[in-house]
mmCIF file of C-alpha atoms in Angstrom:
data_model
loop_
_atom_site.group_PDB
_atom_site.id
_atom_site.type_symbol
_atom_site.label_atom_id
_atom_site.label_comp_id
_atom_site.label_asym_id
_atom_site.label_seq_id
_atom_site.Cartn_x
_atom_site.Cartn_y
_atom_site.Cartn_z
ATOM 1 C CA MET A 1 16.346 22.474 -18.923
ATOM 2 C CA LYS A 2 17.145 21.652 -15.722
ATOM 3 C CA LEU A 3 15.466 19.342 -13.073
ATOM 4 C CA THR A 4 15.811 18.693 -9.363
ATOM 5 C CA VAL A 5 14.075 16.249 -7.406
ATOM 6 C CA ASN A 6 13.956 16.917 -3.455
ATOM 7 C CA TYR A 7 12.161 14.615 -1.560
ATOM 8 C CA PRO A 8 12.627 15.308 2.372
ATOM 9 C CA ASN A 9 11.423 11.376 2.821
ATOM 10 C CA LEU A 10 14.326 10.333 0.763
ATOM 11 C CA PRO A 11 18.271 10.422 1.679
ATOM 12 C CA LYS A 12 20.418 12.391 -0.628
ATOM 13 C CA GLY A 13 21.534 10.810 -3.636
ATOM 14 C CA ALA A 14 18.444 7.812 -3.606
ATOM 15 C CA GLU A 15 17.179 7.378 -6.963
ATOM 16 C CA VAL A 16 13.664 7.891 -8.235
ATOM 17 C CA GLN A 17 12.834 6.963 -11.700
ATOM 18 C CA ILE A 18 10.687 9.245 -14.114
ATOM 19 C CA GLY A 19 9.009 8.154 -16.866
ATOM 20 C CA GLY A 20 10.815 9.275 -19.964
ATOM 21 C CA ILE A 21 13.340 10.642 -17.788
ATOM 22 C CA GLY A 22 15.032 7.326 -16.101
ATOM 23 C CA ASN A 23 16.683 7.610 -12.909
ATOM 24 C CA VAL A 24 17.292 10.646 -11.388
ATOM 25 C CA LYS A 25 19.361 11.380 -7.887
ATOM 26 C CA ASN A 26 17.408 12.589 -5.086
ATOM 27 C CA GLY A 27 18.965 16.660 -4.225
ATOM 28 C CA GLU A 28 20.894 16.857 -7.556
ATOM 29 C CA GLU A 29 19.986 18.957 -10.134
ATOM 30 C CA VAL A 30 20.274 17.000 -13.758
ATOM 31 C CA GLU A 31 20.112 18.697 -17.508
ATOM 32 C CA LEU A 32 17.537 17.036 -18.999
ATOM 33 C CA THR A 33 18.838 16.062 -22.890
ATOM 34 C CA ASP A 34 16.535 16.640 -26.054
ATOM 35 C CA ARG A 35 15.753 13.095 -26.140
ATOM 36 C CA GLN A 36 14.527 12.953 -22.659
ATOM 37 C CA GLN A 37 12.357 16.174 -23.192
ATOM 38 C CA VAL A 38 10.880 14.250 -26.173
ATOM 39 C CA ASP A 39 10.105 10.957 -24.509
ATOM 40 C CA PHE A 40 8.915 12.675 -21.366
ATOM 41 C CA LEU A 41 6.237 14.288 -23.500
ATOM 42 C CA ALA A 42 5.233 10.882 -25.100
ATOM 43 C CA VAL A 43 5.084 9.062 -22.085
ATOM 44 C CA HIS A 44 3.240 11.727 -20.270
ATOM 45 C CA ASN A 45 1.377 13.563 -23.070
ATOM 46 C CA LYS A 46 2.482 16.700 -20.808
ATOM 47 C CA LYS A 47 5.883 18.974 -20.907
ATOM 48 C CA VAL A 48 8.229 18.471 -17.840
ATOM 49 C CA GLU A 49 7.891 21.941 -16.777
ATOM 50 C CA ASP A 50 3.881 21.418 -16.845
ATOM 51 C CA ALA A 51 3.973 18.416 -15.610
ATOM 52 C CA PHE A 52 5.858 19.095 -12.335
ATOM 53 C CA LYS A 53 4.187 22.599 -12.108
ATOM 54 C CA GLY A 54 3.201 23.477 -8.182
ATOM 55 C CA SER A 55 5.276 20.225 -7.276
ATOM 56 C CA LYS A 56 6.948 20.791 -3.754
ATOM 57 C CA TYR A 57 9.475 18.141 -4.434
ATOM 58 C CA VAL A 58 10.343 18.419 -8.015
ATOM 59 C CA LYS A 59 11.368 21.670 -9.513
ATOM 60 C CA VAL A 60 12.057 22.585 -13.103
ATOM 61 C CA VAL A 61 13.735 25.383 -14.628
ATOM 62 C CA GLY A 62 13.624 26.450 -18.238
ATOM 63 C CA LYS A 63 11.235 25.326 -20.911
ATOM 64 C CA THR A 64 10.798 22.116 -23.377
ATOM 65 C CA LYS A 65 12.331 23.340 -26.607
ATOM 66 C CA GLN A 66 9.859 24.005 -29.032
ATOM 67 C CA GLU A 67 11.262 21.289 -31.768
ATOM 68 C CA ASN A 68 11.116 18.551 -29.169
ATOM 69 C CA VAL A 69 7.771 19.663 -28.383
ATOM 70 C CA LYS A 70 6.993 18.673 -32.162
ATOM 71 C CA ALA A 71 9.044 15.609 -31.702
ATOM 72 C CA GLY A 72 7.126 14.480 -28.810
ATOM 73 C CA GLU A 73 3.978 15.241 -30.155
ATOM 74 C CA ALA A 74 4.777 13.404 -33.295
ATOM 75 C CA ALA A 75 5.339 10.207 -31.031
ATOM 76 C CA THR A 76 2.335 10.688 -28.837
ATOM 77 C CA GLY A 77 0.391 10.870 -32.405
ATOM 78 C CA ASP A 78 1.570 7.068 -32.942
ATOM 79 C CA LEU A 79 -1.442 6.289 -30.533
ATOM 80 C CA PRO A 80 -4.637 5.073 -31.717
ATOM 81 C CA ASP A 81 -7.337 7.918 -32.154
ATOM 82 C CA THR A 82 -9.845 8.081 -29.178
ATOM 83 C CA GLY A 83 -13.690 7.821 -29.742
ATOM 84 C CA ASP A 84 -14.326 11.577 -28.690
ATOM 85 C CA GLU A 85 -12.190 12.621 -32.031
ATOM 86 C CA GLN A 86 -14.066 10.212 -34.522
ATOM 87 C CA LYS A 87 -15.781 12.231 -37.041
ATOM 88 C CA GLU A 88 -19.301 11.617 -37.687
ATOM 89 C CA GLY A 89 -20.072 8.635 -39.963
ATOM 90 C CA GLU A 90 -16.745 6.977 -39.448
ATOM 91 C CA SER A 91 -16.570 3.584 -38.384
ATOM 92 C CA MET B 1 -11.089 8.839 -23.979
ATOM 93 C CA ALA B 2 -9.991 5.481 -25.800
ATOM 94 C CA PRO B 3 -9.988 2.051 -23.795
ATOM 95 C CA GLY B 4 -6.984 1.626 -21.785
ATOM 96 C CA ILE B 5 -5.157 -1.311 -19.530
ATOM 97 C CA GLY B 6 -3.980 -1.334 -16.194
ATOM 98 C CA ALA B 7 -0.498 -1.132 -17.178
ATOM 99 C CA SER B 8 -0.783 2.860 -17.101
ATOM 100 C CA GLY B 9 -2.192 2.730 -13.783
ATOM 101 C CA ILE B 10 -0.700 5.276 -10.741
ATOM 102 C CA LEU B 11 -0.946 4.585 -7.327
ATOM 103 C CA GLY B 12 0.325 7.444 -4.822
ATOM 104 C CA VAL B 13 -0.022 8.068 -1.118
ATOM 105 C CA ALA B 14 0.530 10.999 1.134
ATOM 106 C CA LEU B 15 0.164 11.346 4.887
ATOM 107 C CA GLU B 16 -2.622 13.831 5.869
ATOM 108 C CA THR B 17 -2.025 16.613 8.272
ATOM 109 C CA VAL B 18 -5.808 17.014 8.784
ATOM 110 C CA SER B 19 -7.497 13.402 8.549
ATOM 111 C CA GLY B 20 -9.960 13.822 5.833
ATOM 112 C CA THR B 21 -8.281 16.581 3.858
ATOM 113 C CA TYR B 22 -6.763 15.514 0.430
ATOM 114 C CA VAL B 23 -2.935 15.913 0.142
ATOM 115 C CA ALA B 24 -1.255 15.283 -3.279
ATOM 116 C CA PRO B 25 0.961 12.065 -3.104
ATOM 117 C CA THR B 26 4.374 12.408 -2.260
ATOM 118 C CA LYS B 27 5.269 8.728 -2.466
ATOM 119 C CA PHE B 28 4.432 6.396 -5.543
ATOM 120 C CA ILE B 29 3.539 2.775 -4.975
ATOM 121 C CA PRO B 30 4.305 0.001 -7.674
ATOM 122 C CA PHE B 31 1.372 -2.280 -7.197
ATOM 123 C CA GLU B 32 -0.161 -5.126 -8.596
ATOM 124 C CA SER B 33 -3.659 -4.716 -8.040
ATOM 125 C CA GLU B 34 -6.076 -2.346 -6.450
ATOM 126 C CA SER B 35 -9.960 -2.441 -5.787
ATOM 127 C CA LEU B 36 -10.588 0.944 -3.991
ATOM 128 C CA ILE B 37 -14.258 1.796 -4.691
ATOM 129 C CA TYR B 38 -16.646 4.297 -3.544
ATOM 130 C CA GLN B 39 -19.426 2.797 -1.630
ATOM 131 C CA GLN B 40 -22.727 4.679 -1.063
ATOM 132 C CA GLU B 41 -25.661 3.306 0.953
ATOM 133 C CA THR B 42 -28.647 4.571 -0.929
ATOM 134 C CA ILE B 43 -31.895 4.488 0.085
ATOM 135 C CA TRP B 44 -34.656 3.461 -2.313
ATOM 136 C CA ARG B 45 -37.875 4.924 -1.077
ATOM 137 C CA ARG B 46 -40.604 2.141 -1.214
ATOM 138 C CA PRO B 47 -43.855 4.426 0.650
ATOM 139 C CA ILE B 48 -47.017 2.633 0.053
ATOM 140 C CA ARG B 49 -49.060 5.004 -2.280
ATOM 141 C CA GLN B 50 -50.644 2.734 -4.792
ATOM 142 C CA SER B 51 -47.527 1.497 -6.399
ATOM 143 C CA ALA B 52 -45.372 -1.279 -6.326
ATOM 144 C CA ASP B 53 -42.169 0.334 -7.676
ATOM 145 C CA VAL B 54 -39.287 2.154 -6.469
ATOM 146 C CA LEU B 55 -40.398 6.084 -6.099
ATOM 147 C CA GLY B 56 -36.568 7.587 -5.996
ATOM 148 C CA ALA B 57 -33.464 7.761 -4.073
ATOM 149 C CA VAL B 58 -32.292 9.333 -0.827
ATOM 150 C CA PRO B 59 -28.809 10.018 -0.469
ATOM 151 C CA GLY B 60 -26.684 7.716 1.904
ATOM 152 C CA ASN B 61 -23.685 7.647 3.840
ATOM 153 C CA VAL B 62 -20.769 7.051 1.858
ATOM 154 C CA HIS B 63 -17.377 5.880 2.689
ATOM 155 C CA THR B 64 -14.414 4.052 0.369
ATOM 156 C CA GLU B 65 -12.943 1.077 0.960
ATOM 157 C CA GLY B 66 -10.803 -1.703 -1.257
ATOM 158 C CA ASP B 67 -7.658 -3.906 -1.270
ATOM 159 C CA ILE B 68 -3.894 -2.927 -2.498
ATOM 160 C CA GLU B 69 -1.790 -5.697 -3.308
ATOM 161 C CA MET B 70 2.055 -5.159 -4.053
ATOM 162 C CA GLU B 71 5.259 -6.537 -3.234
ATOM 163 C CA ALA B 72 6.915 -5.693 -0.058
ATOM 164 C CA LEU B 73 8.583 -2.930 -0.776
ATOM 165 C CA THR B 74 10.337 -1.653 2.489
ATOM 166 C CA ASP B 75 9.913 2.103 1.807
ATOM 167 C CA CYS B 76 6.399 1.687 0.586
ATOM 168 C CA LEU B 77 4.874 -0.577 2.680
ATOM 169 C CA LEU B 78 6.094 1.923 5.782
ATOM 170 C CA TYR B 79 3.323 4.313 4.847
ATOM 171 C CA PHE B 80 0.687 1.621 5.194
ATOM 172 C CA LEU B 81 1.868 0.580 8.537
ATOM 173 C CA ILE B 82 2.151 4.085 9.949
ATOM 174 C CA ALA B 83 -1.569 4.187 8.787
ATOM 175 C CA ALA B 84 -2.581 1.155 10.820
ATOM 176 C CA ARG B 85 -3.391 0.851 14.476
ATOM 177 C CA HIS B 86 0.386 1.098 15.786
ATOM 178 C CA ASN B 87 2.508 2.951 18.299
ATOM 179 C CA ILE B 88 5.340 3.670 16.191
ATOM 180 C CA ASN B 89 9.205 4.320 17.509
ATOM 181 C CA LYS B 90 11.325 5.887 15.289
ATOM 182 C CA THR B 91 15.411 5.642 15.812
ATOM 183 C CA GLY B 92 18.268 6.359 13.810
ATOM 184 C CA ALA B 93 19.860 8.987 11.815
ATOM 185 C CA GLY B 94 19.571 7.251 8.301
ATOM 186 C CA PRO B 95 18.840 4.398 8.014
ATOM 187 C CA TYR B 96 15.898 4.566 10.145
ATOM 188 C CA THR B 97 14.350 2.083 12.593
ATOM 189 C CA TYR B 98 10.644 2.143 12.894
ATOM 190 C CA VAL B 99 9.265 -0.475 15.685
ATOM 191 C CA PHE B 100 5.580 -0.839 15.189
ATOM 192 C CA THR B 101 3.555 -2.156 18.291
ATOM 193 C CA PRO B 102 -0.656 -2.461 18.539
ATOM 194 C CA ASN B 103 -2.493 -0.391 20.436
ATOM 195 C CA ALA B 104 -6.176 -0.021 21.713
ATOM 196 C CA LEU B 105 -6.665 3.178 20.162
ATOM 197 C CA ALA B 106 -10.372 3.767 18.702
ATOM 198 C CA ILE B 107 -9.448 6.381 16.151
ATOM 199 C CA PRO B 108 -6.229 5.981 13.912
ATOM 200 C CA THR B 109 -3.482 8.723 14.631
ATOM 201 C CA ARG B 110 -2.592 9.005 11.122
ATOM 202 C CA THR B 111 -4.755 8.902 7.992
ATOM 203 C CA LEU B 112 -3.773 8.686 4.135
ATOM 204 C CA SER B 113 -4.707 10.457 1.082
ATOM 205 C CA VAL B 114 -4.305 7.378 -1.827
ATOM 206 C CA THR B 115 -4.557 8.460 -5.114
ATOM 207 C CA THR B 116 -5.478 6.378 -8.065
ATOM 208 C CA VAL B 117 -4.847 7.010 -11.610
ATOM 209 C CA ARG B 118 -6.960 4.612 -14.127
ATOM 210 C CA ASN B 119 -6.597 5.209 -17.652
ATOM 211 C CA GLY B 120 -5.975 8.693 -17.132
ATOM 212 C CA VAL B 121 -8.841 9.288 -14.759
ATOM 213 C CA VAL B 122 -7.970 10.280 -11.223
ATOM 214 C CA PHE B 123 -9.430 9.591 -7.960
ATOM 215 C CA GLY B 124 -8.590 11.015 -4.737
ATOM 216 C CA TYR B 125 -9.541 8.840 -1.580
ATOM 217 C CA THR B 126 -9.506 10.979 1.644
ATOM 218 C CA GLY B 127 -8.805 9.683 4.980
ATOM 219 C CA VAL B 128 -7.813 6.221 4.275
ATOM 220 C CA VAL B 129 -6.540 3.916 7.318
ATOM 221 C CA VAL B 130 -5.663 0.316 6.936
ATOM 222 C CA SER B 131 -7.914 -2.047 8.449
ATOM 223 C CA SER B 132 -6.026 -5.341 8.022
ATOM 224 C CA PHE B 133 -2.660 -6.271 6.311
ATOM 225 C CA THR B 134 -0.922 -9.442 5.201
ATOM 226 C CA PHE B 135 2.804 -10.245 4.926
ATOM 227 C CA THR B 136 2.609 -13.569 2.624
ATOM 228 C CA ILE B 137 5.159 -15.602 0.397
ATOM 229 C CA ASP B 138 4.171 -15.934 -3.315
ATOM 230 C CA ASP B 139 6.904 -17.747 -5.249
ATOM 231 C CA GLY B 140 9.670 -16.970 -2.760
ATOM 232 C CA VAL B 141 9.015 -13.316 -3.397
ATOM 233 C CA LEU B 142 7.345 -11.238 -0.129
ATOM 234 C CA LYS B 143 4.132 -9.746 -0.949
ATOM 235 C CA PHE B 144 2.024 -7.087 0.921
ATOM 236 C CA ASN B 145 -1.294 -6.637 0.932
ATOM 237 C CA VAL B 146 -3.614 -4.296 2.635
ATOM 238 C CA SER B 147 -7.453 -3.626 3.182
ATOM 239 C CA CYS B 148 -8.363 -0.034 3.227
ATOM 240 C CA ILE B 149 -11.436 1.997 4.487
ATOM 241 C CA GLY B 150 -11.597 5.652 3.863
ATOM 242 C CA ARG B 151 -14.068 8.694 4.427
ATOM 243 C CA ASP B 152 -14.555 10.015 1.101
ATOM 244 C CA GLU B 153 -13.450 10.373 -2.501
ATOM 245 C CA ALA B 154 -13.381 13.419 -5.008
ATOM 246 C CA VAL B 155 -11.564 14.420 -8.469
ATOM 247 C CA GLN B 156 -8.003 15.511 -8.088
ATOM 248 C CA ALA B 157 -5.483 17.078 -10.054
ATOM 249 C CA ALA B 158 -3.610 14.771 -12.363
ATOM 250 C CA PRO B 159 0.109 13.604 -10.271
ATOM 251 C CA THR B 160 3.310 13.124 -12.137
ATOM 252 C CA PRO B 161 4.829 10.051 -10.315
ATOM 253 C CA THR B 162 8.623 9.601 -9.674
ATOM 254 C CA TRP B 163 8.975 6.006 -9.105
ATOM 255 C CA PRO B 164 11.115 4.322 -6.451
ATOM 256 C CA THR B 165 14.008 1.908 -7.613
ATOM 257 C CA SER B 166 13.536 -0.115 -4.265
ATOM 258 C CA THR B 167 13.407 -3.955 -4.970
ATOM 259 C CA PRO B 168 11.629 -6.519 -3.092
ATOM 260 C CA TYR B 169 12.972 -9.385 -1.189
ATOM 261 C CA GLY B 170 13.674 -12.717 -2.901
ATOM 262 C CA ALA B 171 15.190 -15.917 -2.051
ATOM 263 C CA GLY B 172 18.245 -15.803 0.009
ATOM 264 C CA SER B 173 16.504 -12.933 2.114
ATOM 265 C CA TYR B 174 14.699 -15.042 4.644
ATOM 266 C CA ASP B 175 15.465 -16.345 8.128
ATOM 267 C CA ILE B 176 12.048 -18.027 9.823
ATOM 268 C CA GLN B 177 12.896 -18.703 13.512
ATOM 269 C CA ILE B 178 10.619 -21.278 15.358
ATOM 270 C CA PRO B 179 10.802 -20.639 18.241
ATOM 271 C CA THR B 180 12.476 -16.852 18.202
ATOM 272 C CA ALA B 181 16.616 -17.166 17.813
ATOM 273 C CA THR B 182 16.115 -20.894 16.188
ATOM 274 C CA SER B 183 16.499 -20.822 12.756
ATOM 275 C CA VAL B 184 14.335 -23.527 10.663
ATOM 276 C CA TYR B 185 15.227 -24.537 7.262
ATOM 277 C CA ASP B 186 11.902 -26.589 6.134
ATOM 278 C CA CYS B 187 9.442 -24.122 5.782
ATOM 279 C CA ASP B 188 8.448 -22.928 2.497
ATOM 280 C CA GLY B 189 5.538 -20.580 3.110
ATOM 281 C CA PHE B 190 4.083 -18.406 5.423
ATOM 282 C CA GLU B 191 1.208 -15.759 6.222
ATOM 283 C CA PHE B 192 1.368 -12.914 8.725
ATOM 284 C CA THR B 193 -1.859 -11.020 9.127
ATOM 285 C CA VAL B 194 -2.919 -8.241 11.289
ATOM 286 C CA GLU B 195 -6.649 -7.369 11.633
ATOM 287 C CA HIS B 196 -7.916 -4.233 13.027
ATOM 288 C CA ASN B 197 -11.362 -4.528 12.139
ATOM 289 C CA ALA B 198 -11.550 -0.798 10.826
ATOM 290 C CA GLU B 199 -15.563 0.239 9.878
ATOM 291 C CA PRO B 200 -16.268 3.834 9.087
ATOM 292 C CA GLN B 201 -18.526 5.938 11.201
ATOM 293 C CA PHE B 202 -21.465 8.351 10.240
ATOM 294 C CA ARG B 203 -22.790 11.498 11.764
ATOM 295 C CA LEU B 204 -25.306 13.709 10.875
ATOM 296 C CA LYS B 205 -23.773 16.862 8.954
ATOM 297 C CA GLY B 206 -24.990 19.447 6.441
ATOM 298 C CA GLY B 207 -23.886 21.195 3.241
ATOM 299 C CA GLY B 208 -23.965 17.514 0.990
ATOM 300 C CA GLN B 209 -21.073 16.216 3.340
ATOM 301 C CA ARG B 210 -21.927 12.223 3.080
ATOM 302 C CA GLY B 211 -18.667 10.858 3.870
ATOM 303 C CA ALA B 212 -17.762 8.982 7.148
ATOM 304 C CA GLN B 213 -16.967 11.491 9.857
ATOM 305 C CA PHE B 214 -14.198 8.879 10.911
ATOM 306 C CA VAL B 215 -13.199 5.509 11.054
ATOM 307 C CA LYS B 216 -12.822 3.653 13.984
ATOM 308 C CA PHE B 217 -10.905 0.415 14.666
ATOM 309 C CA GLY B 218 -12.334 -2.734 16.535
ATOM 310 C CA GLU B 219 -11.066 -5.845 18.027
ATOM 311 C CA ASN B 220 -7.268 -6.780 16.955
ATOM 312 C CA ASN B 221 -6.826 -10.280 15.485
ATOM 313 C CA VAL B 222 -3.004 -11.130 14.923
ATOM 314 C CA THR B 223 -2.611 -14.366 13.152
ATOM 315 C CA ALA B 224 0.369 -16.282 11.326
ATOM 316 C CA SER B 225 0.845 -19.610 9.394
ATOM 317 C CA THR B 226 3.678 -21.821 8.018
ATOM 318 C CA GLU B 227 4.045 -24.875 6.026
ATOM 319 C CA ARG B 228 6.823 -26.836 6.966
ATOM 320 C CA ASP B 229 8.227 -30.439 6.245
ATOM 321 C CA PHE B 230 6.737 -32.985 9.078
ATOM 322 C CA ASP B 231 9.182 -35.135 10.694
ATOM 323 C CA SER B 232 8.309 -35.502 14.133
ATOM 324 C CA ARG B 233 5.187 -34.965 16.882
ATOM 325 C CA ALA B 234 7.207 -32.464 18.880
ATOM 326 C CA GLU B 235 5.396 -29.601 17.512
ATOM 327 C CA TYR B 236 2.095 -31.581 17.333
ATOM 328 C CA ASP B 237 2.690 -32.283 20.768
ATOM 329 C CA THR B 238 3.068 -28.655 21.567
ATOM 330 C CA TYR B 239 0.054 -27.724 19.253
ATOM 331 C CA LYS B 240 -2.311 -30.127 21.782
ATOM 332 C CA ALA B 241 -0.890 -28.589 24.956
ATOM 333 C CA LEU B 242 -1.495 -24.916 23.951
ATOM 334 C CA THR B 243 2.284 -24.206 24.138
ATOM 335 C CA ALA B 244 3.114 -20.596 23.701
ATOM 336 C CA GLN B 245 5.982 -20.296 21.816
ATOM 337 C CA ALA B 246 7.599 -16.528 20.155
ATOM 338 C CA ILE B 247 8.129 -16.831 16.504
ATOM 339 C CA THR B 248 9.946 -14.300 14.422
ATOM 340 C CA LEU B 249 10.040 -14.208 10.583
ATOM 341 C CA GLU B 250 12.945 -11.789 9.248
ATOM 342 C CA MET B 251 13.473 -10.426 5.857
ATOM 343 C CA GLU B 252 16.947 -8.868 5.404
ATOM 344 C CA LYS B 253 18.464 -7.567 2.161
ATOM 345 C CA SER B 254 21.551 -5.328 3.977
ATOM 346 C CA ALA B 255 21.886 -3.791 7.476
ATOM 347 C CA SER B 256 20.098 -0.412 6.096
ATOM 348 C CA GLU B 257 17.157 -2.682 4.992
ATOM 349 C CA SER B 258 14.832 -5.126 6.372
ATOM 350 C CA ILE B 259 11.589 -6.325 7.952
ATOM 351 C CA THR B 260 11.008 -8.284 11.317
ATOM 352 C CA LEU B 261 7.858 -9.881 12.056
ATOM 353 C CA ASN B 262 7.743 -10.908 15.429
ATOM 354 C CA LEU B 263 4.880 -12.872 17.360
ATOM 355 C CA PRO B 264 6.065 -13.040 21.481
ATOM 356 C CA VAL B 265 3.228 -15.319 22.345
ATOM 357 C CA ALA B 266 2.150 -17.441 19.499
ATOM 358 C CA ILE B 267 -0.234 -20.585 20.355
ATOM 359 C CA ARG B 268 -0.994 -23.127 17.649
ATOM 360 C CA ASP B 269 -4.442 -22.464 16.506
ATOM 361 C CA SER B 270 -4.303 -25.371 14.420
ATOM 362 C CA TYR B 271 -2.021 -28.136 13.144
ATOM 363 C CA GLU B 272 -2.627 -30.297 10.154
ATOM 364 C CA ILE B 273 -0.771 -33.232 8.813
ATOM 365 C CA ALA B 274 -2.013 -34.916 5.726
ATOM 366 C CA ILE B 275 -1.043 -37.521 3.183
ATOM 367 C CA GLY B 276 -1.947 -36.108 0.072
ATOM 368 C CA GLY B 277 -0.406 -38.654 -2.423
ATOM 369 C CA GLN B 278 1.904 -41.044 -3.118
ATOM 370 C CA GLY B 279 4.699 -38.286 -4.412
ATOM 371 C CA ASP B 280 3.908 -35.874 -1.965
ATOM 372 C CA LEU B 281 6.071 -34.747 0.777
ATOM 373 C CA VAL B 282 4.439 -35.165 3.979
ATOM 374 C CA ARG B 283 4.114 -31.656 5.475
ATOM 375 C CA ALA B 284 2.545 -29.760 8.270
ATOM 376 C CA SER B 285 0.127 -26.902 8.032
ATOM 377 C CA THR B 286 0.482 -24.630 11.297
ATOM 378 C CA GLU B 287 -1.676 -21.627 11.984
ATOM 379 C CA TYR B 288 -0.556 -19.542 14.987
ATOM 380 C CA MET B 289 -2.794 -16.878 17.216
ATOM 381 C CA GLY B 290 -0.990 -13.929 18.436
ATOM 382 C CA VAL B 291 -1.543 -13.396 22.055
ATOM 383 C CA MET B 292 -0.687 -10.362 23.982
ATOM 384 C CA ASP B 293 2.844 -10.524 26.036
ATOM 385 C CA ALA B 294 3.168 -9.307 29.478
ATOM 386 C CA THR B 295 4.183 -5.990 28.052
ATOM 387 C CA GLY B 296 1.429 -5.823 26.263
ATOM 388 C CA LYS B 297 1.749 -6.040 22.914
ATOM 389 C CA SER B 298 0.563 -9.141 20.519
ATOM 390 C CA TYR B 299 3.114 -8.441 17.554
ATOM 391 C CA GLU B 300 6.032 -6.340 16.668
ATOM 392 C CA LEU B 301 6.857 -5.183 13.306
ATOM 393 C CA THR B 302 10.273 -3.709 12.694
ATOM 394 C CA VAL B 303 11.247 -1.847 9.246
ATOM 395 C CA VAL B 304 14.740 -0.723 8.689
ATOM 396 C CA THR B 305 14.685 1.688 5.815
ATOM 397 C CA SER B 306 16.540 5.046 4.633
ATOM 398 C CA GLU B 307 12.920 6.143 4.076
ATOM 399 C CA ASN B 308 12.470 9.221 6.724
ATOM 400 C CA VAL B 309 9.045 9.913 7.341
ATOM 401 C CA THR B 310 7.887 12.665 9.582
ATOM 402 C CA LEU B 311 5.732 11.132 12.238
ATOM 403 C CA THR B 312 4.183 14.201 13.858
#
């Protein structure tokens, strides 16, 4: 999976920080590691390709690997349950 | 959704092409607090008809307003200065030098879409202008606070932020010049405030549109204040004589990143010296009023940054 940040308001090589991925240089394509894909899902609760779908300045090529999706979901599963998900009768 | 804390918050801005038409954020702003609200002037019906109670509600005009407090990050504050009432002169081919001077326009030339995410819930504020802004020092760090007024608000798609890696100005970044070109080393705090006194303007519309038609600017007020050690009557006498001075507050990290605040004609509005206690330093608190110079400007802000904002 590859990600490219290309903001016209930033010079080439300027760094932006993406939660779960880290620092990325403007105008440079980066190959996302399995760990970055898992961490991104854990931070944003979305896959990288879905999070930047339609973005004018962040392009993603490829899809998050299924095993990384599962690992990311396991990480987000550590979050406390929401009230919406509580079953009737549970305290 | 589960309760959340502020840490997960997101604030992003984008300059609007058409004022009031939402643009997804292209610049994400690390901020310390925000208080943007949707303000509706609901009319509560109280006709006389054998009842002492409210009979119902009639939709009133709406607008948005609130404050944003942040570290003065050069690349971020730029967007808010563009959405204030300024003439802007941009030069350079990277880094860029933006010179902001006040004008007397009633309506802003550029407006912002401001997107906030609070506990995962998205709010899209449109037609946002900067009504006032302040540069100040807090624990040696330069802070930038803005008061905004906008036209309307609606839910928008959740953004995925890409954060700037710029850092704030701290100790060793300051050059306080009182008067301009004379650096002083007895100042440990200042505040520089510009008020454009913006107000939402409502017009009669249909289609359920209740947001402000536009935001107008009012009078300009430019003030500055300093805290300095007191050691002579010289400045006190200039205060009594209403003597004008140019003052400059300069923050520089490198040749490609700096902020300069200049009051070309500053007249002291107050000058207070107090003895607070046995162990306290004797200090002078000065407030300045910025007055228009011969060229028609009461202040000038110069921002040097690599951020390349298209102004037209």
